[in-house]
XYZ file of C-alpha atoms in Angstrom:
785
model
C 54.126 -81.685 38.192
C 56.373 -79.314 36.410
C 56.114 -78.317 32.734
C 59.258 -79.045 30.649
C 59.194 -76.128 28.400
C 56.879 -74.591 25.922
C 56.947 -77.999 23.647
C 55.349 -79.689 26.660
C 52.719 -77.170 27.090
C 51.844 -76.903 23.374
C 51.377 -80.716 23.426
C 49.153 -80.569 26.488
C 47.056 -77.838 24.751
C 46.465 -80.016 21.593
C 45.520 -82.980 23.880
C 43.161 -81.016 25.876
C 41.577 -79.520 22.784
C 40.939 -83.021 21.494
C 39.102 -84.216 24.851
C 36.949 -81.076 25.665
C 36.251 -79.367 22.358
C 32.744 -77.888 22.244
C 30.410 -79.782 20.002
C 26.799 -80.584 19.644
C 26.370 -83.916 18.759
C 23.744 -84.722 15.948
C 22.074 -88.180 16.240
C 21.051 -89.949 13.023
C 17.355 -90.465 12.744
C 16.502 -93.945 11.169
C 12.714 -93.930 11.747
C 10.691 -94.799 8.615
C 8.538 -92.290 7.004
C 5.383 -93.865 8.927
C 7.089 -93.473 12.288
C 8.215 -89.917 11.411
C 4.547 -89.028 10.346
C 3.255 -89.951 13.662
C 5.934 -88.558 15.539
C 5.704 -85.128 13.912
C 1.876 -85.212 14.536
C 2.486 -85.968 18.261
C 5.146 -83.184 18.549
C 2.939 -80.817 16.874
C 0.153 -81.798 19.232
C 2.321 -80.858 22.252
C 3.573 -77.965 20.464
C 1.488 -76.590 17.998
C 1.468 -73.375 15.780
C -0.947 -70.863 17.480
C -2.221 -67.942 15.629
C -1.990 -64.575 17.404
C -4.788 -62.022 16.717
C -3.461 -59.059 14.575
C -5.155 -56.580 17.175
C -3.503 -58.213 20.328
C -0.888 -56.238 22.105
C 1.534 -58.848 22.239
C 5.273 -59.090 22.438
C 7.096 -59.898 18.978
C 9.160 -62.667 20.783
C 6.116 -64.044 22.267
C 4.188 -64.027 19.009
C 7.117 -65.835 17.235
C 7.057 -68.339 20.081
C 3.159 -69.124 19.670
C 3.389 -69.074 15.913
C 6.120 -71.764 15.851
C 5.333 -75.178 15.969
C 7.543 -78.282 16.926
C 7.748 -79.226 13.170
C 8.882 -75.748 12.266
C 11.571 -75.818 14.786
C 12.741 -79.195 13.497
C 12.129 -80.886 16.746
C 10.812 -84.291 15.279
C 13.783 -85.013 13.467
C 15.782 -84.505 16.630
C 13.802 -86.498 18.690
C 13.995 -89.331 16.026
C 17.738 -89.284 16.298
C 17.509 -89.311 20.148
C 15.447 -92.213 19.996
C 17.353 -94.269 17.303
C 20.873 -93.547 18.701
C 20.994 -92.076 22.193
C 18.097 -93.614 24.263
C 18.819 -97.177 25.483
C 15.601 -97.962 27.509
C 14.624 -101.434 27.355
C 10.901 -100.404 26.409
C 12.233 -98.111 23.608
C 10.563 -100.685 21.152
C 7.095 -99.645 22.764
C 7.569 -96.165 21.312
C 8.436 -97.208 17.907
C 5.760 -99.722 17.600
C 3.271 -97.164 18.811
C 4.500 -94.722 16.209
C 3.987 -97.367 13.522
C 0.449 -98.303 14.879
C -0.599 -94.483 15.001
C 0.452 -94.163 11.234
C -2.474 -96.656 10.369
C -6.180 -96.549 10.810
C -6.573 -99.998 12.658
C -3.446 -99.222 14.856
C -4.869 -95.829 15.572
C -8.280 -97.325 16.584
C -6.380 -99.611 18.942
C -4.357 -96.958 20.721
C -6.934 -93.948 20.453
C -10.291 -95.510 20.589
C -13.300 -93.504 19.711
C -11.429 -90.622 18.875
C -10.526 -91.935 15.407
C -14.036 -92.742 14.408
C -15.899 -90.477 11.923
C -19.431 -90.625 10.365
C -17.710 -90.110 7.040
C -15.642 -92.413 4.846
C -13.092 -93.817 5.663
C -14.792 -93.917 9.020
C -11.463 -94.733 10.828
C -8.549 -92.139 10.634
C -4.940 -92.453 11.389
C -3.454 -90.140 14.270
C -1.743 -87.843 11.819
C -5.127 -87.332 10.094
C -6.922 -86.104 13.034
C -7.660 -82.598 14.168
C -5.350 -80.909 16.919
C -8.468 -80.984 19.210
C -8.909 -84.770 18.811
C -5.087 -85.314 19.035
C -4.991 -83.344 22.285
C -7.781 -85.393 23.733
C -6.200 -88.718 22.969
C -2.787 -87.671 24.638
C -4.864 -86.551 27.699
C -6.675 -89.764 27.817
C -3.285 -91.547 27.618
C -1.796 -89.597 30.438
C -4.537 -91.021 32.973
C -5.251 -94.143 30.915
C -6.285 -97.449 32.704
C -3.691 -99.393 30.596
C -0.045 -99.005 32.238
C 1.545 -99.142 28.870
C -0.294 -96.079 27.522
C 0.763 -94.084 30.597
C 4.322 -95.316 30.150
C 4.255 -94.081 26.604
C 2.704 -90.815 27.300
C 5.118 -89.939 30.155
C 8.253 -90.968 27.955
C 7.320 -89.150 24.625
C 6.162 -86.113 26.480
C 9.485 -85.805 28.402
C 11.541 -86.296 25.166
C 9.596 -83.775 23.054
C 9.375 -80.942 25.198
C 12.823 -81.138 26.460
C 14.165 -81.210 22.988
C 12.116 -78.356 21.942
C 13.110 -75.899 24.766
C 16.934 -77.172 24.583
C 17.729 -77.187 20.942
C 19.718 -74.472 19.741
C 20.843 -72.961 16.504
C 24.150 -72.092 15.107
C 24.103 -68.928 17.610
C 23.519 -71.137 20.447
C 19.851 -69.668 20.668
C 16.320 -71.142 20.864
C 13.373 -69.466 19.453
C 11.504 -69.684 22.780
C 14.037 -68.243 25.207
C 13.183 -64.536 24.753
C 9.438 -64.991 24.859
C 10.111 -67.204 28.286
C 12.524 -64.915 29.863
C 15.369 -67.085 29.724
C 18.973 -65.836 29.012
C 20.368 -69.074 27.856
C 24.023 -69.522 29.239
C 24.993 -67.491 32.145
C 25.762 -63.793 30.364
C 28.947 -63.169 32.468
C 30.185 -66.650 31.167
C 29.525 -65.511 27.519
C 31.938 -62.502 28.073
C 34.565 -64.688 29.831
C 34.805 -67.303 27.134
C 35.252 -64.831 24.419
C 38.496 -63.517 26.039
C 39.801 -67.043 26.801
C 39.162 -68.512 23.528
C 41.084 -65.771 21.990
C 43.922 -66.796 23.971
C 43.431 -70.488 23.052
C 43.602 -69.729 19.230
C 46.885 -67.811 19.729
C 48.305 -70.803 21.763
C 49.598 -72.444 18.441
C 51.774 -69.400 17.774
C 53.554 -68.812 21.093
C 55.608 -65.817 19.373
C 52.498 -63.755 19.002
C 51.559 -63.867 22.850
C 52.400 -60.379 23.551
C 49.641 -59.323 21.230
C 47.103 -60.899 23.610
C 45.420 -58.057 25.772
C 45.146 -60.236 28.913
C 47.637 -63.155 29.636
C 45.213 -65.889 30.821
C 46.842 -68.520 33.123
C 46.593 -72.215 31.978
C 44.910 -73.283 35.129
C 41.998 -70.657 34.592
C 41.719 -71.652 31.018
C 41.739 -75.456 31.396
C 41.091 -76.178 34.984
C 43.657 -77.441 37.613
C 43.564 -80.962 36.110
C 44.730 -80.071 32.634
C 48.297 -81.493 33.010
C 47.064 -84.716 34.687
C 44.729 -85.809 32.155
C 45.816 -88.317 29.262
C 43.736 -88.327 26.109
C 42.812 -91.669 24.525
C 42.232 -89.794 21.317
C 45.689 -90.401 19.996
C 47.826 -93.226 18.363
C 48.643 -95.986 20.769
C 52.277 -95.281 20.916
C 51.524 -91.597 21.899
C 49.412 -92.809 24.797
C 51.796 -95.053 25.978
C 54.595 -92.323 25.892
C 52.351 -89.968 27.976
C 51.712 -92.796 30.468
C 55.412 -93.579 30.745
C 56.315 -89.882 31.446
C 54.064 -90.006 34.654
C 55.897 -93.164 35.608
C 53.537 -96.006 34.726
C 55.129 -99.269 33.169
C 53.463 -99.834 29.789
C 53.793 -102.501 27.291
C 51.993 -102.210 23.675
C 50.176 -105.274 22.223
C 50.546 -106.545 18.859
C 47.720 -105.152 16.861
C 48.494 -107.173 13.705
C 47.305 -110.309 15.537
C 43.925 -108.710 16.461
C 43.082 -105.514 14.999
C 39.702 -105.029 16.802
C 41.177 -105.446 20.361
C 40.199 -107.959 23.030
C 40.851 -108.705 26.611
C 43.313 -111.475 25.510
C 45.171 -109.118 23.387
C 44.841 -105.614 24.485
C 46.289 -102.595 22.909
C 48.017 -101.457 26.088
C 48.724 -103.054 29.294
C 49.412 -100.606 32.266
C 50.844 -101.209 35.676
C 49.974 -99.456 38.631
C 49.475 -99.691 42.476
C 45.636 -98.841 42.388
C 43.364 -98.408 39.731
C 39.892 -96.476 40.328
C 37.053 -96.712 37.967
C 35.151 -93.418 38.441
C 36.327 -89.965 39.325
C 33.305 -88.550 41.541
C 32.819 -88.183 45.000
C 33.619 -91.858 46.081
C 36.522 -92.411 43.351
C 37.671 -88.923 43.289
C 38.380 -88.762 47.159
C 40.074 -92.255 47.115
C 42.344 -91.613 44.112
C 43.429 -88.300 45.745
C 44.283 -90.032 49.029
C 46.158 -92.900 47.577
C 47.945 -90.796 45.135
C 48.823 -88.068 47.954
C 50.518 -90.972 49.939
C 52.772 -91.535 47.141
C 51.174 -94.728 45.065
C 50.866 -94.755 41.517
C 46.884 -94.306 40.865
C 45.283 -94.601 37.359
C 41.711 -93.161 37.376
C 39.284 -94.335 34.480
C 36.447 -92.117 33.830
C 33.491 -93.265 31.489
C 32.706 -89.479 30.800
C 34.810 -86.632 29.144
C 36.726 -83.752 30.734
C 34.847 -80.434 30.256
C 37.219 -77.633 31.330
C 35.985 -74.504 32.750
C 36.146 -72.424 29.399
C 34.929 -75.339 27.435
C 31.652 -75.649 29.332
C 28.729 -74.485 27.235
C 26.393 -73.803 30.191
C 23.653 -75.204 27.678
C 21.127 -77.440 28.928
C 20.670 -79.852 26.250
C 24.381 -80.159 25.000
C 25.581 -80.341 28.737
C 22.895 -82.968 29.767
C 24.164 -85.053 26.562
C 27.846 -84.531 27.331
C 27.903 -84.436 31.393
C 25.037 -86.863 32.512
C 24.700 -90.592 32.281
C 22.820 -91.613 29.135
C 22.559 -87.984 28.201
C 20.245 -86.873 30.908
C 17.518 -89.214 29.035
C 17.192 -91.663 31.996
C 13.886 -93.081 33.461
C 13.015 -96.118 35.159
C 11.594 -98.949 33.198
C 8.027 -97.839 33.612
C 9.070 -94.039 33.066
C 7.722 -93.287 36.628
C 10.951 -91.625 37.726
C 13.256 -89.205 35.944
C 16.801 -89.926 36.955
C 19.793 -87.713 36.906
C 23.492 -88.794 37.561
C 26.602 -87.351 36.485
C 28.917 -88.943 33.939
C 32.056 -86.730 33.514
C 35.408 -86.064 35.212
C 34.318 -85.258 38.825
C 31.199 -87.179 38.383
C 28.039 -85.991 40.033
C 30.190 -83.450 42.111
C 30.850 -81.557 39.092
C 27.266 -80.911 38.338
C 25.678 -81.347 41.581
C 23.531 -78.396 43.441
C 26.299 -77.650 46.105
C 24.346 -79.043 49.201
C 27.116 -80.133 51.696
C 24.930 -81.818 54.522
C 26.729 -84.067 57.080
C 25.493 -87.536 57.999
C 22.351 -86.839 59.903
C 22.692 -88.261 63.557
C 19.663 -90.475 63.376
C 21.165 -92.272 60.261
C 24.528 -92.629 61.969
C 22.612 -94.129 64.906
C 20.661 -96.384 62.869
C 23.618 -97.601 60.681
C 25.857 -98.141 63.925
C 23.251 -99.429 66.342
C 20.679 -101.220 64.480
C 22.815 -102.481 61.692
C 25.759 -103.056 63.917
C 28.317 -101.043 61.524
C 30.857 -99.748 63.975
C 32.446 -97.624 61.430
C 29.807 -95.058 61.686
C 30.350 -94.618 65.359
C 34.161 -94.581 65.080
C 36.537 -91.651 65.429
C 37.833 -92.549 61.882
C 34.182 -91.617 60.604
C 33.863 -88.336 62.587
C 37.256 -87.180 61.556
C 36.622 -88.025 58.003
C 33.503 -86.007 58.033
C 35.716 -82.952 59.167
C 38.471 -83.629 56.650
C 36.095 -83.598 53.484
C 34.215 -80.631 54.825
C 37.392 -78.678 55.099
C 38.613 -79.966 51.873
C 35.678 -78.641 49.999
C 35.597 -75.421 51.948
C 32.013 -76.197 53.207
C 30.223 -73.129 54.738
C 26.689 -71.830 55.725
C 26.546 -68.152 54.643
C 24.764 -66.903 51.435
C 25.465 -63.165 50.506
C 22.189 -63.182 48.076
C 19.394 -65.752 47.804
C 18.076 -66.630 44.263
C 14.437 -66.481 43.495
C 13.407 -70.141 44.541
C 15.139 -70.033 47.817
C 13.785 -66.590 48.752
C 10.437 -67.989 48.328
C 10.938 -70.926 50.152
C 12.427 -69.075 53.081
C 9.765 -66.467 53.278
C 6.979 -68.935 53.037
C 8.343 -70.866 55.919
C 8.918 -67.894 58.094
C 5.378 -66.539 57.521
C 3.988 -70.052 58.525
C 6.503 -70.734 61.413
C 7.785 -73.687 59.757
C 11.565 -74.715 60.502
C 13.772 -73.224 57.901
C 17.527 -73.102 58.125
C 20.805 -72.406 55.731
C 22.175 -75.272 53.701
C 25.749 -75.805 53.958
C 27.542 -75.435 50.565
C 30.931 -76.397 49.186
C 30.889 -72.883 47.433
C 31.640 -69.345 48.862
C 28.781 -67.213 50.281
C 28.891 -64.926 47.117
C 28.601 -67.971 44.500
C 25.320 -66.734 42.923
C 25.329 -69.115 40.067
C 22.095 -71.054 38.722
C 24.119 -73.019 36.132
C 26.355 -75.058 38.414
C 24.152 -77.975 37.335
C 25.922 -77.582 33.878
C 29.613 -77.393 35.493
C 31.072 -74.598 37.471
C 32.590 -71.862 35.160
C 34.903 -70.469 37.636
C 35.948 -73.504 39.834
C 34.457 -71.832 42.952
C 32.234 -75.062 43.571
C 34.868 -77.560 45.119
C 33.630 -80.756 43.709
C 36.221 -83.532 43.247
C 37.947 -81.988 40.153
C 38.757 -78.935 42.329
C 40.030 -80.878 45.344
C 40.942 -84.646 45.698
C 41.733 -84.968 42.141
C 43.949 -81.763 42.259
C 46.074 -83.886 44.943
C 46.204 -86.742 42.540
C 47.783 -84.533 39.658
C 49.956 -82.692 42.063
C 51.510 -85.906 43.185
C 53.325 -86.141 39.663
C 52.756 -90.231 39.812
C 49.166 -90.642 38.869
C 46.907 -89.759 35.986
C 43.120 -89.621 34.696
C 42.041 -91.231 31.511
C 38.738 -89.853 30.343
C 36.531 -91.274 27.787
C 37.393 -95.001 29.176
C 34.664 -97.317 30.298
C 35.691 -100.200 32.617
C 34.161 -103.468 31.058
C 35.593 -106.221 33.538
C 37.365 -106.406 36.813
C 39.896 -108.998 36.357
C 40.658 -111.307 39.332
C 41.969 -114.992 39.763
C 42.359 -117.494 42.401
C 45.917 -117.740 44.085
C 47.215 -120.886 45.847
C 46.440 -120.740 49.575
C 43.627 -118.107 48.925
C 39.985 -119.345 49.656
C 38.685 -116.408 47.474
C 39.761 -114.770 43.904
C 41.878 -111.786 44.242
C 41.533 -108.673 41.994
C 44.238 -108.041 39.459
C 43.318 -105.229 37.704
C 40.653 -103.761 35.102
C 40.005 -104.262 31.219
C 38.565 -100.929 29.862
C 37.135 -100.049 26.448
C 37.708 -96.777 24.734
C 37.104 -95.323 21.085
C 39.689 -93.891 18.694
C 38.857 -92.854 15.244
C 35.520 -94.450 15.516
C 36.852 -97.842 16.360
C 36.630 -99.468 19.825
C 39.739 -100.901 21.491
C 40.595 -102.645 24.770
C 43.146 -101.679 27.408
C 44.202 -103.546 30.417
C 45.326 -102.114 33.855
C 47.106 -104.406 36.175
C 46.958 -103.357 39.811
C 47.626 -104.232 43.353
C 43.953 -103.007 44.397
C 41.098 -102.313 42.370
C 38.493 -99.676 43.419
C 35.179 -99.536 41.792
C 33.301 -96.223 42.135
C 31.140 -95.683 39.062
C 27.972 -94.839 40.913
C 24.776 -96.756 42.123
C 23.519 -97.169 38.782
C 26.750 -98.423 36.953
C 28.619 -100.260 39.611
C 26.251 -103.157 39.987
C 26.535 -103.903 36.225
C 30.414 -103.989 36.136
C 30.686 -106.242 39.183
C 28.153 -108.542 37.617
C 30.054 -108.437 34.156
C 33.125 -109.496 36.122
C 31.522 -112.593 37.494
C 30.437 -111.503 41.084
C 27.404 -113.344 42.211
C 26.354 -112.017 45.345
C 22.518 -111.494 45.390
C 22.708 -107.944 46.863
C 24.563 -106.769 43.972
C 22.042 -104.556 41.951
C 19.279 -104.904 44.710
C 18.222 -102.532 47.473
C 18.520 -99.413 45.364
C 17.154 -96.311 46.978
C 16.377 -92.981 44.902
C 15.238 -90.312 47.188
C 12.045 -89.763 45.252
C 11.122 -86.312 44.833
C 7.882 -84.351 43.977
C 7.422 -80.705 43.475
C 5.000 -77.708 43.565
C 5.040 -74.421 41.841
C 3.821 -70.908 42.544
C 4.022 -68.107 39.986
C 4.886 -64.631 41.062
C 4.192 -61.969 38.438
C 7.322 -59.721 37.529
C 5.292 -56.713 38.706
C 4.550 -57.716 42.372
C 2.056 -55.583 44.229
C 4.324 -55.431 47.396
C 7.681 -55.188 45.283
C 8.832 -58.761 46.224
C 10.389 -60.896 44.812
C 12.477 -58.168 42.967
C 11.386 -57.789 39.409
C 14.939 -58.682 37.996
C 14.842 -62.022 39.905
C 14.602 -64.901 37.819
C 13.707 -68.595 38.647
C 16.891 -70.080 37.186
C 19.474 -67.854 38.958
C 21.191 -67.750 42.098
C 22.601 -70.564 44.522
C 20.452 -73.667 43.644
C 20.103 -75.059 47.320
C 20.788 -72.561 50.128
C 17.665 -73.019 52.348
C 15.668 -76.049 53.425
C 12.831 -77.003 55.667
C 12.575 -80.091 57.811
C 8.986 -79.530 58.548
C 7.945 -83.044 57.540
C 11.304 -84.749 57.585
C 10.887 -86.538 61.002
C 14.328 -85.731 61.834
C 13.611 -85.885 65.695
C 12.854 -89.782 65.202
C 14.034 -92.019 62.365
C 14.209 -89.457 59.511
C 11.849 -91.192 57.100
C 9.898 -88.147 56.161
C 10.609 -85.656 53.565
C 12.923 -82.891 53.279
C 12.073 -79.650 51.360
C 14.518 -77.928 49.192
C 14.679 -76.202 45.909
C 15.588 -77.399 42.370
C 17.531 -76.344 39.533
C 15.198 -76.226 36.582
C 16.052 -74.751 33.259
C 13.400 -74.576 30.343
C 13.968 -78.276 29.118
C 13.387 -79.970 32.536
C 10.924 -77.359 33.644
C 8.595 -78.243 30.513
C 8.957 -81.697 30.653
C 7.663 -81.839 34.240
C 5.031 -79.391 33.730
C 1.460 -80.710 33.638
C 0.320 -80.682 29.787
C -3.372 -80.131 29.052
C -3.413 -78.388 25.644
C -0.646 -76.992 23.303
C -1.778 -73.388 24.091
C -1.797 -74.093 27.799
C 1.694 -75.470 27.649
C 2.912 -72.229 25.924
C 0.913 -70.018 28.342
C 2.750 -71.714 31.191
C 6.060 -71.443 29.562
C 5.662 -67.710 29.169
C 5.742 -67.672 33.059
C 8.762 -69.730 33.277
C 11.302 -67.001 34.613
C 8.857 -66.130 37.414
C 7.570 -69.547 38.438
C 9.197 -70.756 41.657
C 9.485 -74.431 42.392
C 10.113 -76.175 45.516
C 10.422 -80.043 46.158
C 10.022 -82.672 48.942
C 12.668 -85.359 48.932
C 11.653 -88.607 50.659
C 14.099 -90.786 52.609
C 12.568 -93.876 51.039
C 11.797 -97.176 52.805
C 10.870 -98.517 49.163
C 13.613 -99.915 47.040
C 14.323 -101.222 43.440
C 16.766 -103.191 41.361
C 19.509 -102.048 38.957
C 20.104 -104.641 36.097
C 21.913 -102.022 34.179
C 22.037 -98.309 33.896
C 19.450 -98.564 31.202
C 17.152 -101.108 33.125
C 16.035 -99.821 36.452
C 12.971 -100.978 38.239
C 11.694 -99.159 41.152
C 8.243 -98.978 43.003
C 7.610 -96.240 45.557
C 6.500 -97.455 48.852
C 3.016 -96.593 50.534
C 4.806 -94.922 53.581
C 7.209 -92.804 51.000
C 4.069 -91.720 49.027
C 2.368 -90.658 52.268
C 5.389 -88.714 53.269
C 5.675 -87.001 49.869
C 2.109 -86.109 50.070
C 2.452 -84.465 53.426
C 5.432 -82.596 51.698
C 3.199 -81.496 48.915
C 0.480 -80.042 51.359
C 3.266 -77.953 53.143
C 4.822 -76.815 50.090
C 1.472 -75.419 48.575
C 0.996 -73.515 51.769
C 4.624 -72.362 51.739
C 4.268 -70.877 48.247
C 0.851 -69.218 48.984
C 2.297 -67.588 52.269
C 5.188 -66.387 50.243
C 2.862 -64.281 48.022
C 2.402 -66.546 44.842
C -0.442 -65.523 42.662
C -1.038 -69.064 41.335
C 0.026 -72.448 43.081
C -0.047 -75.905 41.753
C 1.445 -79.327 41.144
C 2.765 -81.598 38.361
C -0.296 -83.878 38.186
C -1.413 -84.120 34.581
C -4.940 -82.550 35.189
C -3.248 -79.353 35.439
C -5.231 -77.820 38.076
C -3.941 -74.411 39.468
C -5.394 -71.912 41.885
C -5.357 -68.120 41.817
C -4.600 -67.596 45.433
C -5.462 -64.027 45.452
C -9.126 -64.610 44.086
C -10.289 -67.513 46.542
C -11.749 -67.868 49.762
C -10.087 -69.440 52.728
C -12.386 -72.711 52.071
C -11.502 -72.736 48.538
C -7.947 -72.767 49.329
C -8.116 -75.520 51.887
C -10.017 -77.890 49.297
C -7.514 -77.299 46.817
C -4.703 -78.082 49.023
C -6.258 -81.178 50.339
C -7.190 -82.374 46.833
C -3.682 -81.866 45.327
C -1.674 -83.219 47.998
C -3.938 -86.253 48.401
C -3.588 -87.395 44.814
C -1.844 -90.811 44.192
C 1.721 -90.628 43.298
C 2.444 -94.419 42.566
C 0.202 -94.653 39.447
C 2.429 -92.921 36.895
C 0.544 -89.802 36.886
C 2.603 -87.033 38.735
C 6.165 -87.225 37.564
C 8.804 -88.085 40.149
C 12.703 -87.433 40.022
C 15.724 -88.604 41.499
C 19.160 -87.093 41.515
C 20.492 -89.310 44.406
C 20.930 -93.231 43.889
C 22.180 -95.220 46.599
C 22.245 -98.645 48.269
C 22.552 -101.044 45.352
C 25.667 -102.633 46.757
C 25.176 -101.905 50.261
C 27.546 -102.299 53.235
C 26.995 -104.920 55.925
C 28.400 -107.399 58.284
C 26.880 -110.551 56.495
C 27.446 -111.500 52.878
C 23.676 -112.979 52.909
C 22.420 -109.353 53.310
C 25.183 -107.171 51.856
C 27.764 -106.909 48.935
C 30.594 -105.438 50.865
C 32.080 -105.215 54.082
C 32.630 -102.086 56.412
C 35.978 -101.461 54.927
C 34.272 -101.431 51.497
C 35.855 -104.729 50.119
C 33.428 -107.041 48.341
C 33.008 -110.203 50.085
C 33.730 -112.416 46.832
C 37.126 -110.699 45.437
C 39.796 -109.944 47.557
C 41.554 -106.464 46.860
C 38.421 -105.226 45.195
C 36.501 -102.258 46.899
C 33.571 -100.313 46.371
C 33.547 -96.651 46.994
C 30.400 -94.762 45.871
C 26.863 -94.370 47.165
C 26.001 -97.910 46.325
C 27.405 -99.029 49.638
C 24.928 -96.965 51.618
C 23.062 -99.391 54.162
C 20.002 -97.638 53.607
C 18.502 -94.515 51.947
C 20.336 -91.440 53.678
C 17.426 -88.842 53.547
C 19.579 -85.771 52.742
C 22.165 -84.694 49.910
C 24.642 -87.539 49.846
C 27.922 -85.777 48.902
C 29.614 -85.579 52.364
C 28.469 -89.007 53.408
C 29.935 -90.743 50.303
C 33.153 -88.681 50.494
C 33.604 -89.687 54.345
C 32.911 -93.196 53.704
C 35.290 -93.172 50.699
C 38.023 -91.394 52.925
C 37.586 -94.456 55.402
C 37.739 -96.915 52.672
C 40.794 -95.243 51.533
C 42.630 -95.844 54.887
C 41.783 -99.554 54.433
C 43.333 -99.765 51.011
C 46.368 -97.691 52.265
C 47.012 -100.344 54.744
C 46.643 -102.992 52.282
C 49.388 -101.284 49.862
C 51.788 -100.541 52.587
C 51.693 -104.379 53.384
C 52.214 -105.104 49.646
C 55.115 -102.630 49.532
C 57.083 -104.329 52.350
C 56.108 -107.761 51.188
C 53.996 -108.947 54.104
C 50.979 -109.998 51.795
């Protein structure tokens, strides 16, 4: 698409600024004073003020960190705001009821037991009145309580409090703990880059002064390659309509005098197109790009916002709030699993860890032979794999490995475990540990740098960020035995008021992810029993190893930090069972910045937590990812039930055993897991027998009892593909059984769990689905259908 003069550019710059301006949202805390007294006491139990001996030789930053409590940092107020406004968990009420109970003597006795009793009047004390030692004992008792709800309460409140404390920032985008724990905050090179580009943006409103700028920054560098194809809904309806018409969409404006609030029956706008795609990630982005490049008018609806390269903050807290589903505060109903899913333009491909692994052959065999899905043994699917890998410039090399991956590789090599390079959609020299917060230079080739660029360059399509689809529209046509999709109704917010628009389309593609797609289909009236069921999560458990920054053998190098470098460049299949069905565990490395790191670490006392956090930058983590046989149910993105299967638990335990050995073999001084008992072993000071006992004990602990935290960054299977509507939600072309012209193109269509990072597989499936959609659109174009 060509720019039509400076006026067009200037308008685009203004609209882009409306869409991606850097903000730190403040959520209003409406907890009662009683609830806040309890919350503050709990926060200060997890993170108390710890006095530092005047004679101790301790760094000033570390001393400040130890002396600061959660209340001093304002953490309780922030946690209260999140709990009141951001968290949508169905058991949120449990936390508020518990906070109120803890503010009373009788309620504290019920929840805390004997710890509240005293020999002195008034004999029973409320939680805030207890000593630090007593409160710590109570929290520890909750972590392993016989009562399920107490374990759920402990896990949820621990995650929120620690995450908030270590991610909250002041007006300088700094946190009081970061210097003490060896964390730089955002990528230092990115800070320098944004200073220069922001100076350029500030001058955009005064084009005549452009010659005064030291360096002319290209618009694409500044805003990313999609900047001219995004249409902001944060404008008056007539201006939105004009922007859509300029691209070529027929648009009609509703009569808002009749219904100011907006409704499906009386929308603000009605837009017509060939195809509407809900979601812009690895599924929606691919199918939108393919259709647009073929010459069709495509409108992409994205619930999340667009974060241009230089408008990224690379701050953990604000990024999760802005670019992840439910602000990154997403857990299963029992809080047994922490879930991460992208919710921004580009979806998960914008914030994922770059791993680009092709569909394993044993999975292809299972899907094609056992499940009789011919697609996966077809030439079309093989070609699709090649196309998407070429599109994303997938390659195997790494110039320099980061801390975690170097540890994994060295440990595996010492033990003779299989270890290999992980293919990535980033160049060999891409040494960036912040890619989970967006790619600052566009070198990671997610859909916003590839397929969606094709869409924008077509000149006939557009992306609407900040728009949530609320219903797929469909109706029965004479002579048809099922309904036909006619478009989508979507909701957006302008000036604090929600409004409704309708997109009328020839085909409709839903690709909002395995956690959101089922809810949209159910809201749209689809009744297939498989929608929302068969959810697989690739459950993950981790082990850690501490490497002092003055290693005796000079390795890992002193300057290396746990949060820097390519996130996944190495993996081991030592317990993956790849030679059979692949129902084992793949060993890889995570991206853990202070908030997520702290919320997963075992907590045994306030002092121990702060001591562990001071080792953050030199603590390596590796994880075991299970190809899960167990499955769950998605009622909505806020209501997800999942129970890990016994076989999956066993595979993760085998993975834990191998990971602890790997960390020790790599030279770790201390090793441990995330079990709440917090046991750790100084490898250098124990005998071989003591080491074996520790490994056996820690790797055999139960994982299904809500003790050890589990995570998931891959969700799939909730609208699975098959040959029979009794056992699946869509057919091999990705079309729903119930509604003609309605396709699903995301990880929810996976027939089973995949067992590896899903980006290549979902893009290949979406590419194949796009070919089916193209055939339908061709028939409609020539009037055959």
